[in-house]
Short mmCIF file of C-alpha atoms in Angstrom, two decimals:
data_model
loop_
_atom_site.label_atom_id
_atom_site.label_comp_id
_atom_site.label_asym_id
_atom_site.label_seq_id
_atom_site.Cartn_x
_atom_site.Cartn_y
_atom_site.Cartn_z
CA MET A 5 1.99 141.63 -31.22
CA THR A 6 1.01 137.99 -31.53
CA LYS A 7 -2.65 137.41 -32.25
CA SER A 8 -4.42 134.81 -30.01
CA ALA A 9 -5.63 131.68 -31.80
CA PRO A 10 -9.30 131.80 -32.83
CA ALA A 11 -11.66 129.83 -30.64
CA ALA A 12 -12.47 126.32 -31.85
CA THR A 13 -15.79 125.72 -33.42
CA VAL A 14 -18.10 123.84 -31.14
CA VAL A 15 -21.18 122.25 -32.82
CA PHE A 16 -23.86 120.07 -31.26
CA ASN A 17 -26.83 118.75 -33.29
CA GLY A 18 -25.78 120.96 -36.16
CA GLN A 19 -25.96 124.15 -34.05
CA GLU A 20 -22.79 126.13 -33.27
CA VAL A 21 -22.32 127.22 -29.74
CA ALA A 22 -20.43 130.55 -29.45
CA PRO A 23 -17.89 131.22 -26.73
CA GLY A 24 -19.39 132.60 -23.55
CA THR A 25 -22.96 131.38 -24.27
CA ARG A 26 -25.44 128.83 -23.01
CA THR A 27 -27.99 127.03 -25.11
CA THR A 28 -30.46 124.13 -24.78
CA LEU A 29 -30.71 121.64 -27.60
CA ASP A 30 -33.20 118.85 -28.32
CA LEU A 31 -31.75 115.75 -29.90
CA PRO A 32 -34.52 114.07 -31.93
CA LEU A 33 -35.42 110.53 -30.83
CA PRO A 34 -37.84 107.90 -32.30
CA GLN A 35 -41.33 109.22 -31.58
CA LEU A 36 -43.77 107.46 -29.31
CA TYR A 37 -46.31 105.06 -30.86
CA THR A 38 -48.96 107.77 -30.17
CA HIS A 39 -47.15 109.80 -32.86
CA THR A 40 -45.93 112.15 -30.15
CA PRO A 41 -42.44 113.61 -30.94
CA LEU A 42 -39.70 112.89 -28.41
CA THR A 43 -36.36 114.55 -27.81
CA MET A 44 -33.35 114.21 -25.56
CA PRO A 45 -32.65 117.59 -23.77
CA VAL A 46 -29.02 118.75 -23.82
CA HIS A 47 -27.76 121.91 -22.13
CA VAL A 48 -24.44 123.31 -23.43
CA VAL A 49 -22.48 125.86 -21.46
CA ARG A 50 -19.37 127.24 -23.23
CA GLY A 51 -16.72 129.31 -21.58
CA ARG A 52 -15.11 132.29 -23.20
CA ARG A 53 -11.88 130.35 -23.44
CA ASP A 54 -11.26 126.94 -25.02
CA GLY A 55 -10.62 123.94 -22.84
CA PRO A 56 -11.81 120.45 -22.07
CA ARG A 57 -15.31 119.38 -23.15
CA LEU A 58 -16.95 117.46 -20.31
CA PHE A 59 -20.28 115.72 -20.62
CA VAL A 60 -22.35 114.85 -17.50
CA SER A 61 -25.24 112.48 -18.10
CA ALA A 62 -28.06 111.09 -15.97
CA ALA A 63 -30.99 108.72 -16.18
CA ILE A 64 -29.44 106.28 -18.70
CA HIS A 65 -31.55 104.02 -16.49
CA GLY A 66 -34.90 105.68 -16.44
CA ASP A 67 -35.59 105.04 -12.72
CA GLU A 68 -32.29 106.60 -11.50
CA LEU A 69 -33.35 110.12 -10.68
CA ASN A 70 -30.66 111.55 -8.40
CA GLY A 71 -28.60 112.61 -11.39
CA ILE A 72 -31.42 114.70 -12.79
CA GLU A 73 -31.40 116.85 -9.63
CA ILE A 74 -27.58 116.89 -9.54
CA ILE A 75 -27.47 118.38 -13.02
CA ARG A 76 -30.25 120.87 -12.22
CA ARG A 77 -28.17 122.17 -9.27
CA LEU A 78 -24.99 122.07 -11.21
CA LEU A 79 -26.33 124.36 -13.96
CA ARG A 80 -27.38 126.92 -11.30
CA ARG A 81 -23.93 127.25 -9.91
CA LYS A 82 -22.58 130.81 -10.30
CA THR A 83 -19.05 129.53 -10.68
CA LEU A 84 -19.91 128.46 -14.20
CA SER A 85 -19.52 132.07 -15.26
CA SER A 86 -15.73 131.44 -14.94
CA LEU A 87 -15.94 128.26 -17.11
CA ARG A 88 -13.04 127.42 -19.38
CA GLY A 89 -13.96 124.92 -22.07
CA THR A 90 -17.46 123.39 -22.49
CA LEU A 91 -19.89 121.66 -20.10
CA VAL A 92 -22.46 119.39 -21.81
CA ALA A 93 -25.26 118.39 -19.40
CA ILE A 94 -27.79 115.70 -20.34
CA PRO A 95 -30.24 115.31 -17.39
CA ILE A 96 -32.38 112.64 -19.04
CA VAL A 97 -30.79 110.24 -21.49
CA ASN A 98 -33.39 107.46 -21.35
CA VAL A 99 -36.48 109.71 -21.84
CA TYR A 100 -38.63 106.61 -22.46
CA GLY A 101 -37.67 105.00 -19.16
CA VAL A 102 -38.25 108.12 -17.17
CA ILE A 103 -41.73 108.51 -18.60
CA HIS A 104 -42.59 104.96 -17.46
CA HIS A 105 -40.62 105.01 -14.17
CA SER A 106 -38.56 102.09 -15.65
CA ARG A 107 -34.97 101.18 -15.62
CA TYR A 108 -35.34 99.87 -19.18
CA LEU A 109 -36.50 101.04 -22.53
CA PRO A 110 -39.90 99.97 -23.91
CA ASP A 111 -38.31 97.10 -25.69
CA ARG A 112 -37.07 95.83 -22.27
CA ARG A 113 -33.41 96.45 -23.26
CA ASP A 114 -30.85 97.95 -20.92
CA LEU A 115 -29.48 101.10 -22.63
CA ASN A 116 -26.25 100.70 -20.73
CA ARG A 117 -25.68 97.41 -22.41
CA SER A 118 -26.50 98.70 -25.91
CA PHE A 119 -23.49 101.00 -26.70
CA PRO A 120 -22.07 102.00 -29.16
CA GLY A 121 -25.39 101.32 -30.87
CA SER A 122 -26.45 101.56 -34.44
CA GLY A 123 -28.59 104.00 -36.48
CA ARG A 124 -30.41 100.96 -38.03
CA GLY A 125 -30.74 98.75 -34.94
CA SER A 126 -33.23 98.38 -32.08
CA LEU A 127 -34.70 101.30 -30.22
CA ALA A 128 -31.89 100.97 -27.61
CA ALA A 129 -29.25 100.75 -30.34
CA ARG A 130 -30.56 103.91 -32.02
CA LEU A 131 -30.68 105.84 -28.75
CA ALA A 132 -27.10 104.76 -27.94
CA ASP A 133 -26.00 105.75 -31.43
CA VAL A 134 -27.44 109.23 -31.05
CA PHE A 135 -25.60 109.67 -27.78
CA MET A 136 -22.32 108.45 -29.07
CA THR A 137 -22.48 110.56 -32.22
CA GLU A 138 -23.80 113.78 -30.80
CA ILE A 139 -22.28 113.77 -27.30
CA VAL A 140 -19.34 111.39 -26.67
CA ALA A 141 -17.63 111.96 -30.01
CA LYS A 142 -17.57 115.71 -29.34
CA CYS A 143 -16.30 115.60 -25.77
CA THR A 144 -12.95 114.90 -24.10
CA HIS A 145 -14.16 113.58 -20.73
CA GLY A 146 -17.36 112.26 -19.17
CA ILE A 147 -19.18 111.59 -15.89
CA ASP A 148 -22.20 109.32 -15.85
CA LEU A 149 -24.57 109.57 -12.85
CA HIS A 150 -26.28 106.44 -11.49
CA THR A 151 -28.04 105.04 -8.40
CA ALA A 152 -28.46 101.48 -7.25
CA SER A 153 -31.13 99.39 -8.95
CA ASN A 154 -34.67 99.02 -7.68
CA HIS A 155 -35.07 98.47 -3.92
CA ARG A 156 -31.37 98.91 -3.27
CA ALA A 157 -29.19 101.85 -2.09
CA ASN A 158 -25.53 102.66 -2.68
CA LEU A 159 -23.07 104.67 -0.58
CA PRO A 160 -21.66 107.49 -2.77
CA GLN A 161 -18.75 105.87 -4.72
CA ILE A 162 -16.90 106.14 -8.00
CA ARG A 163 -16.46 103.23 -10.30
CA ALA A 164 -13.87 103.55 -12.99
CA ASN A 165 -10.90 102.01 -14.77
CA LEU A 166 -8.29 103.09 -12.30
CA GLU A 167 -5.50 101.50 -14.26
CA ASP A 168 -5.80 104.51 -16.65
CA GLU A 169 -3.69 107.36 -15.26
CA GLU A 170 -6.08 110.22 -16.32
CA THR A 171 -9.17 108.40 -15.19
CA SER A 172 -7.56 107.64 -11.78
CA ARG A 173 -6.51 111.28 -11.34
CA LEU A 174 -10.08 112.48 -11.87
CA ALA A 175 -11.59 109.70 -9.73
CA HIS A 176 -9.37 110.82 -6.84
CA ALA A 177 -10.34 114.42 -7.41
CA PHE A 178 -14.10 113.73 -7.26
CA GLY A 179 -14.04 113.58 -3.49
CA VAL A 180 -15.84 110.39 -2.30
CA PRO A 181 -14.08 108.08 0.20
CA VAL A 182 -14.58 104.88 -1.85
CA LEU A 183 -13.28 104.10 -5.27
CA LEU A 184 -13.98 100.80 -7.01
CA ASN A 185 -11.61 99.70 -9.73
CA ALA A 186 -14.39 98.39 -11.95
CA GLY A 187 -13.86 96.35 -15.12
CA ILE A 188 -15.63 97.57 -18.22
CA ARG A 189 -18.76 95.71 -19.23
CA ASP A 190 -19.60 94.89 -22.88
CA GLY A 191 -22.13 97.37 -24.29
CA SER A 192 -21.64 99.94 -21.55
CA LEU A 193 -21.27 103.66 -22.20
CA ARG A 194 -18.08 103.73 -20.25
CA GLY A 195 -16.64 100.94 -22.39
CA SER A 196 -17.58 102.60 -25.65
CA ALA A 197 -16.28 106.01 -24.47
CA ALA A 198 -12.93 104.40 -23.54
CA GLU A 199 -12.61 102.97 -27.04
CA ARG A 200 -12.91 106.49 -28.34
CA GLY A 201 -10.23 107.72 -25.88
CA VAL A 202 -12.73 109.49 -23.63
CA PRO A 203 -11.92 108.96 -19.87
CA MET A 204 -15.11 108.45 -17.87
CA LEU A 205 -16.18 108.24 -14.21
CA LEU A 206 -19.35 106.47 -13.08
CA TYR A 207 -20.86 107.93 -9.94
CA GLU A 208 -23.07 105.60 -7.98
CA ALA A 209 -25.19 106.91 -5.04
CA GLY A 210 -28.66 106.47 -3.53
CA GLU A 211 -31.52 104.33 -4.84
CA ALA A 212 -33.87 104.20 -7.77
CA LEU A 213 -36.95 106.40 -7.92
CA ARG A 214 -35.85 108.43 -4.91
CA PHE A 215 -33.98 111.65 -4.20
CA ASP A 216 -31.20 111.26 -1.60
CA GLU A 217 -29.95 114.62 -0.32
CA LEU A 218 -26.52 113.45 0.77
CA SER A 219 -25.93 111.76 -2.57
CA ILE A 220 -27.09 114.81 -4.49
CA ARG A 221 -24.89 117.18 -2.54
CA ALA A 222 -21.89 114.89 -2.95
CA GLY A 223 -22.57 114.53 -6.63
CA VAL A 224 -22.65 118.30 -7.35
CA ASN A 225 -19.57 118.86 -5.28
CA GLY A 226 -17.76 115.98 -6.98
CA ILE A 227 -18.40 117.23 -10.51
CA LEU A 228 -17.16 120.72 -9.57
CA ASN A 229 -14.03 119.09 -8.15
CA VAL A 230 -13.38 117.24 -11.35
CA MET A 231 -13.96 120.40 -13.34
CA ARG A 232 -11.33 122.15 -11.24
CA ALA A 233 -8.96 119.24 -11.71
CA LEU A 234 -9.44 119.59 -15.47
CA GLY A 235 -8.74 123.36 -15.34
CA MET A 236 -12.30 124.17 -16.40
CA LEU A 237 -12.94 126.14 -13.20
CA PRO A 238 -10.55 128.15 -11.03
CA ALA A 239 -9.12 126.40 -8.00
CA VAL A 240 -10.77 127.38 -4.62
CA LYS A 241 -9.52 127.34 -1.11
CA ARG A 242 -11.30 124.48 0.54
CA LYS A 243 -13.63 125.39 3.31
CA VAL A 244 -13.77 121.77 4.51
CA PRO A 245 -10.95 119.19 4.66
CA ALA A 246 -10.52 116.99 1.62
CA HIS A 247 -11.56 113.33 1.89
CA ALA A 248 -8.79 111.27 0.43
CA PRO A 249 -10.35 108.29 -1.32
CA TYR A 250 -9.28 104.66 -0.94
CA ILE A 251 -9.41 102.05 -3.64
CA ALA A 252 -11.25 98.90 -2.76
CA GLN A 253 -9.04 95.91 -3.33
CA SER A 254 -12.04 93.61 -3.72
CA SER A 255 -15.74 93.39 -2.74
CA ALA A 256 -18.01 90.70 -1.50
CA TRP A 257 -21.82 90.11 -1.53
CA VAL A 258 -23.76 88.83 1.38
CA ARG A 259 -26.81 86.81 0.30
CA ALA A 260 -29.90 85.69 2.06
CA PRO A 261 -29.57 82.24 3.64
CA GLU A 262 -33.36 81.77 3.70
CA SER A 263 -36.46 83.45 2.23
CA GLY A 264 -38.55 85.62 4.51
CA VAL A 265 -38.88 89.05 6.06
CA PHE A 266 -35.51 90.75 6.54
CA ARG A 267 -34.83 93.17 9.42
CA SER A 268 -31.61 94.95 8.74
CA THR A 269 -29.43 96.33 11.60
CA VAL A 270 -26.52 97.79 9.64
CA PRO A 271 -26.59 101.05 7.56
CA LEU A 272 -24.72 102.10 4.53
CA GLY A 273 -21.16 103.18 5.34
CA ALA A 274 -20.96 100.93 8.37
CA HIS A 275 -17.73 99.04 9.22
CA VAL A 276 -18.33 95.33 9.45
CA THR A 277 -16.17 92.33 10.23
CA ALA A 278 -16.40 88.77 9.01
CA GLY A 279 -19.04 87.02 11.12
CA LYS A 280 -20.70 90.22 12.33
CA SER A 281 -24.48 90.09 12.49
CA LEU A 282 -26.10 92.25 9.82
CA GLY A 283 -29.72 91.47 10.45
CA ILE A 284 -32.34 88.80 10.88
CA ILE A 285 -34.61 86.95 8.41
CA SER A 286 -37.80 85.50 9.84
CA ASP A 287 -41.09 84.02 8.56
CA PRO A 288 -44.07 86.44 8.67
CA PHE A 289 -44.99 85.27 12.15
CA GLY A 290 -41.44 85.38 13.62
CA ASP A 291 -41.50 81.67 14.59
CA ALA A 292 -38.36 80.78 12.61
CA GLU A 293 -35.35 83.10 12.40
CA SER A 294 -32.06 83.11 10.47
CA ARG A 295 -29.16 85.35 11.26
CA VAL A 296 -27.41 87.18 8.36
CA THR A 297 -23.67 87.55 8.93
CA SER A 298 -20.90 89.40 7.08
CA THR A 299 -18.62 87.32 4.87
CA ALA A 300 -15.75 89.85 4.91
CA ASP A 301 -14.14 92.75 6.72
CA GLY A 302 -15.01 96.06 5.04
CA ILE A 303 -17.33 98.89 4.50
CA VAL A 304 -20.99 98.52 3.47
CA VAL A 305 -21.25 100.28 0.10
CA GLY A 306 -24.61 98.80 -1.05
CA ARG A 307 -27.64 97.23 0.64
CA THR A 308 -31.15 96.12 -0.04
CA SER A 309 -33.94 98.43 1.14
CA LEU A 310 -36.77 95.89 0.68
CA PRO A 311 -37.61 93.75 3.72
CA LEU A 312 -39.06 90.91 1.57
CA VAL A 313 -36.22 88.66 0.35
CA HIS A 314 -35.69 85.27 -1.35
CA GLN A 315 -32.98 82.80 -0.51
CA GLY A 316 -29.79 83.72 -2.44
CA GLU A 317 -30.81 87.32 -2.93
CA ALA A 318 -28.00 89.90 -2.46
CA LEU A 319 -28.52 91.88 0.75
CA TYR A 320 -25.24 93.70 1.22
CA HIS A 321 -22.29 94.74 -0.94
CA ILE A 322 -19.07 95.05 1.12
CA ALA A 323 -15.92 96.75 -0.20
CA CYS A 324 -12.64 95.46 1.23
CA PHE A 325 -9.57 97.62 1.83
CA GLU A 326 -6.00 97.14 3.00
CA ARG A 327 -6.08 100.19 5.32
CA LEU A 328 -9.62 99.75 6.64
CA GLU A 329 -9.21 101.96 9.73
CA ARG A 330 -8.41 105.01 7.55
CA VAL A 331 -11.32 104.28 5.28
CA ILE A 332 -13.73 104.17 8.25
CA GLU A 333 -12.51 107.65 9.33
CA GLN A 334 -12.97 109.08 5.82
CA VAL A 335 -16.49 107.66 5.37
CA GLU A 336 -17.53 109.17 8.67
CA ALA A 337 -15.98 112.56 7.80
CA PHE A 338 -17.55 112.50 4.36
CA GLN A 339 -21.04 111.79 5.77
CA SER A 340 -20.71 114.38 8.39
CA THR A 341 -19.61 117.06 5.92
CA HIS A 342 -22.40 116.42 3.41
CA GLU A 343 -25.10 116.23 6.03
CA GLU A 344 -24.50 119.91 6.65
CA ALA A 345 -26.02 122.66 4.50
CA ILE A 346 -23.25 122.91 2.00
CA PHE A 347 -25.20 124.86 -0.60
CA ALA A 348 -26.90 127.75 1.13
CA ASP A 349 -29.06 128.55 -1.91
CA GLU A 350 -30.58 125.04 -1.96
CA ARG A 351 -33.09 123.71 0.48
CA PRO A 352 -32.62 120.02 1.28
CA THR A 353 -34.95 117.67 -0.69
CA ILE A 354 -37.11 115.66 1.65
CA VAL A 355 -38.64 112.41 0.33
#
């Protein structure tokens, strides 16, 4: 009788995680100037059988909160009892930014432009180095959860290097209607992970400092879909039809022609055509008005949520597709599905 191979040793922060166990770790970070200790919380769930090691991270930008709730709900899913491999969940990467409700670190650096970091560099560099050393280097795949920046909102979408076969496979499995083939930016977590051979998806949905229920539901469901595609969870018979994603061939920004008070008339996910009216910019008294029109045919995947705008400010982000009619159908089906109570054990979050 052939003996089964012994389970691989899984160690995070010097602590071994045994098969079939869950543990919470605290990665030490530079303390606050008040002499208060600070740590990055990491939850590790290890299945009884070896398999891929997937990290799911949130709040690399400290004002992007949807991912924190996505990870909380993910860790409560009963299906994790059937896990094969290891799930590493980091709900708050930029602890400093979350404390201050800020996108950035106290030194005003963007953590997602500071990778791979250095143990002897700036605060941002040291935090990036901790994450690369203790998380990325010990995982095989990653999903990073984001929202739009301050006063903007994004339609749920995946941004990834779709030229990579494995990354593209997982992006399609996630289950959002729009995929953006996004180039890798210098200093980004995604770029540094790719250099280490770790395929990564970047999930963008909702807006900063707010919970968005549709985005949260879609995020939890998408991560579970990726875990099934990796063989970390057993396949399930779909209760709802799959939403085949479409890759945006390009995208365009619509900018404010004048400064003033903006009244938007087009929501996220809307189909627009070149020349279509998207809203009106007026002075505070409404005496002078300028119409904002679309510069391309496509789907609105990002928009400003602040009525006060300056000339040249980006108001809409439009994704362009070759088969636009099919994308419109998929976006509508996606929104309809996730507006329903998918998770019976979770009450919708109202903000």
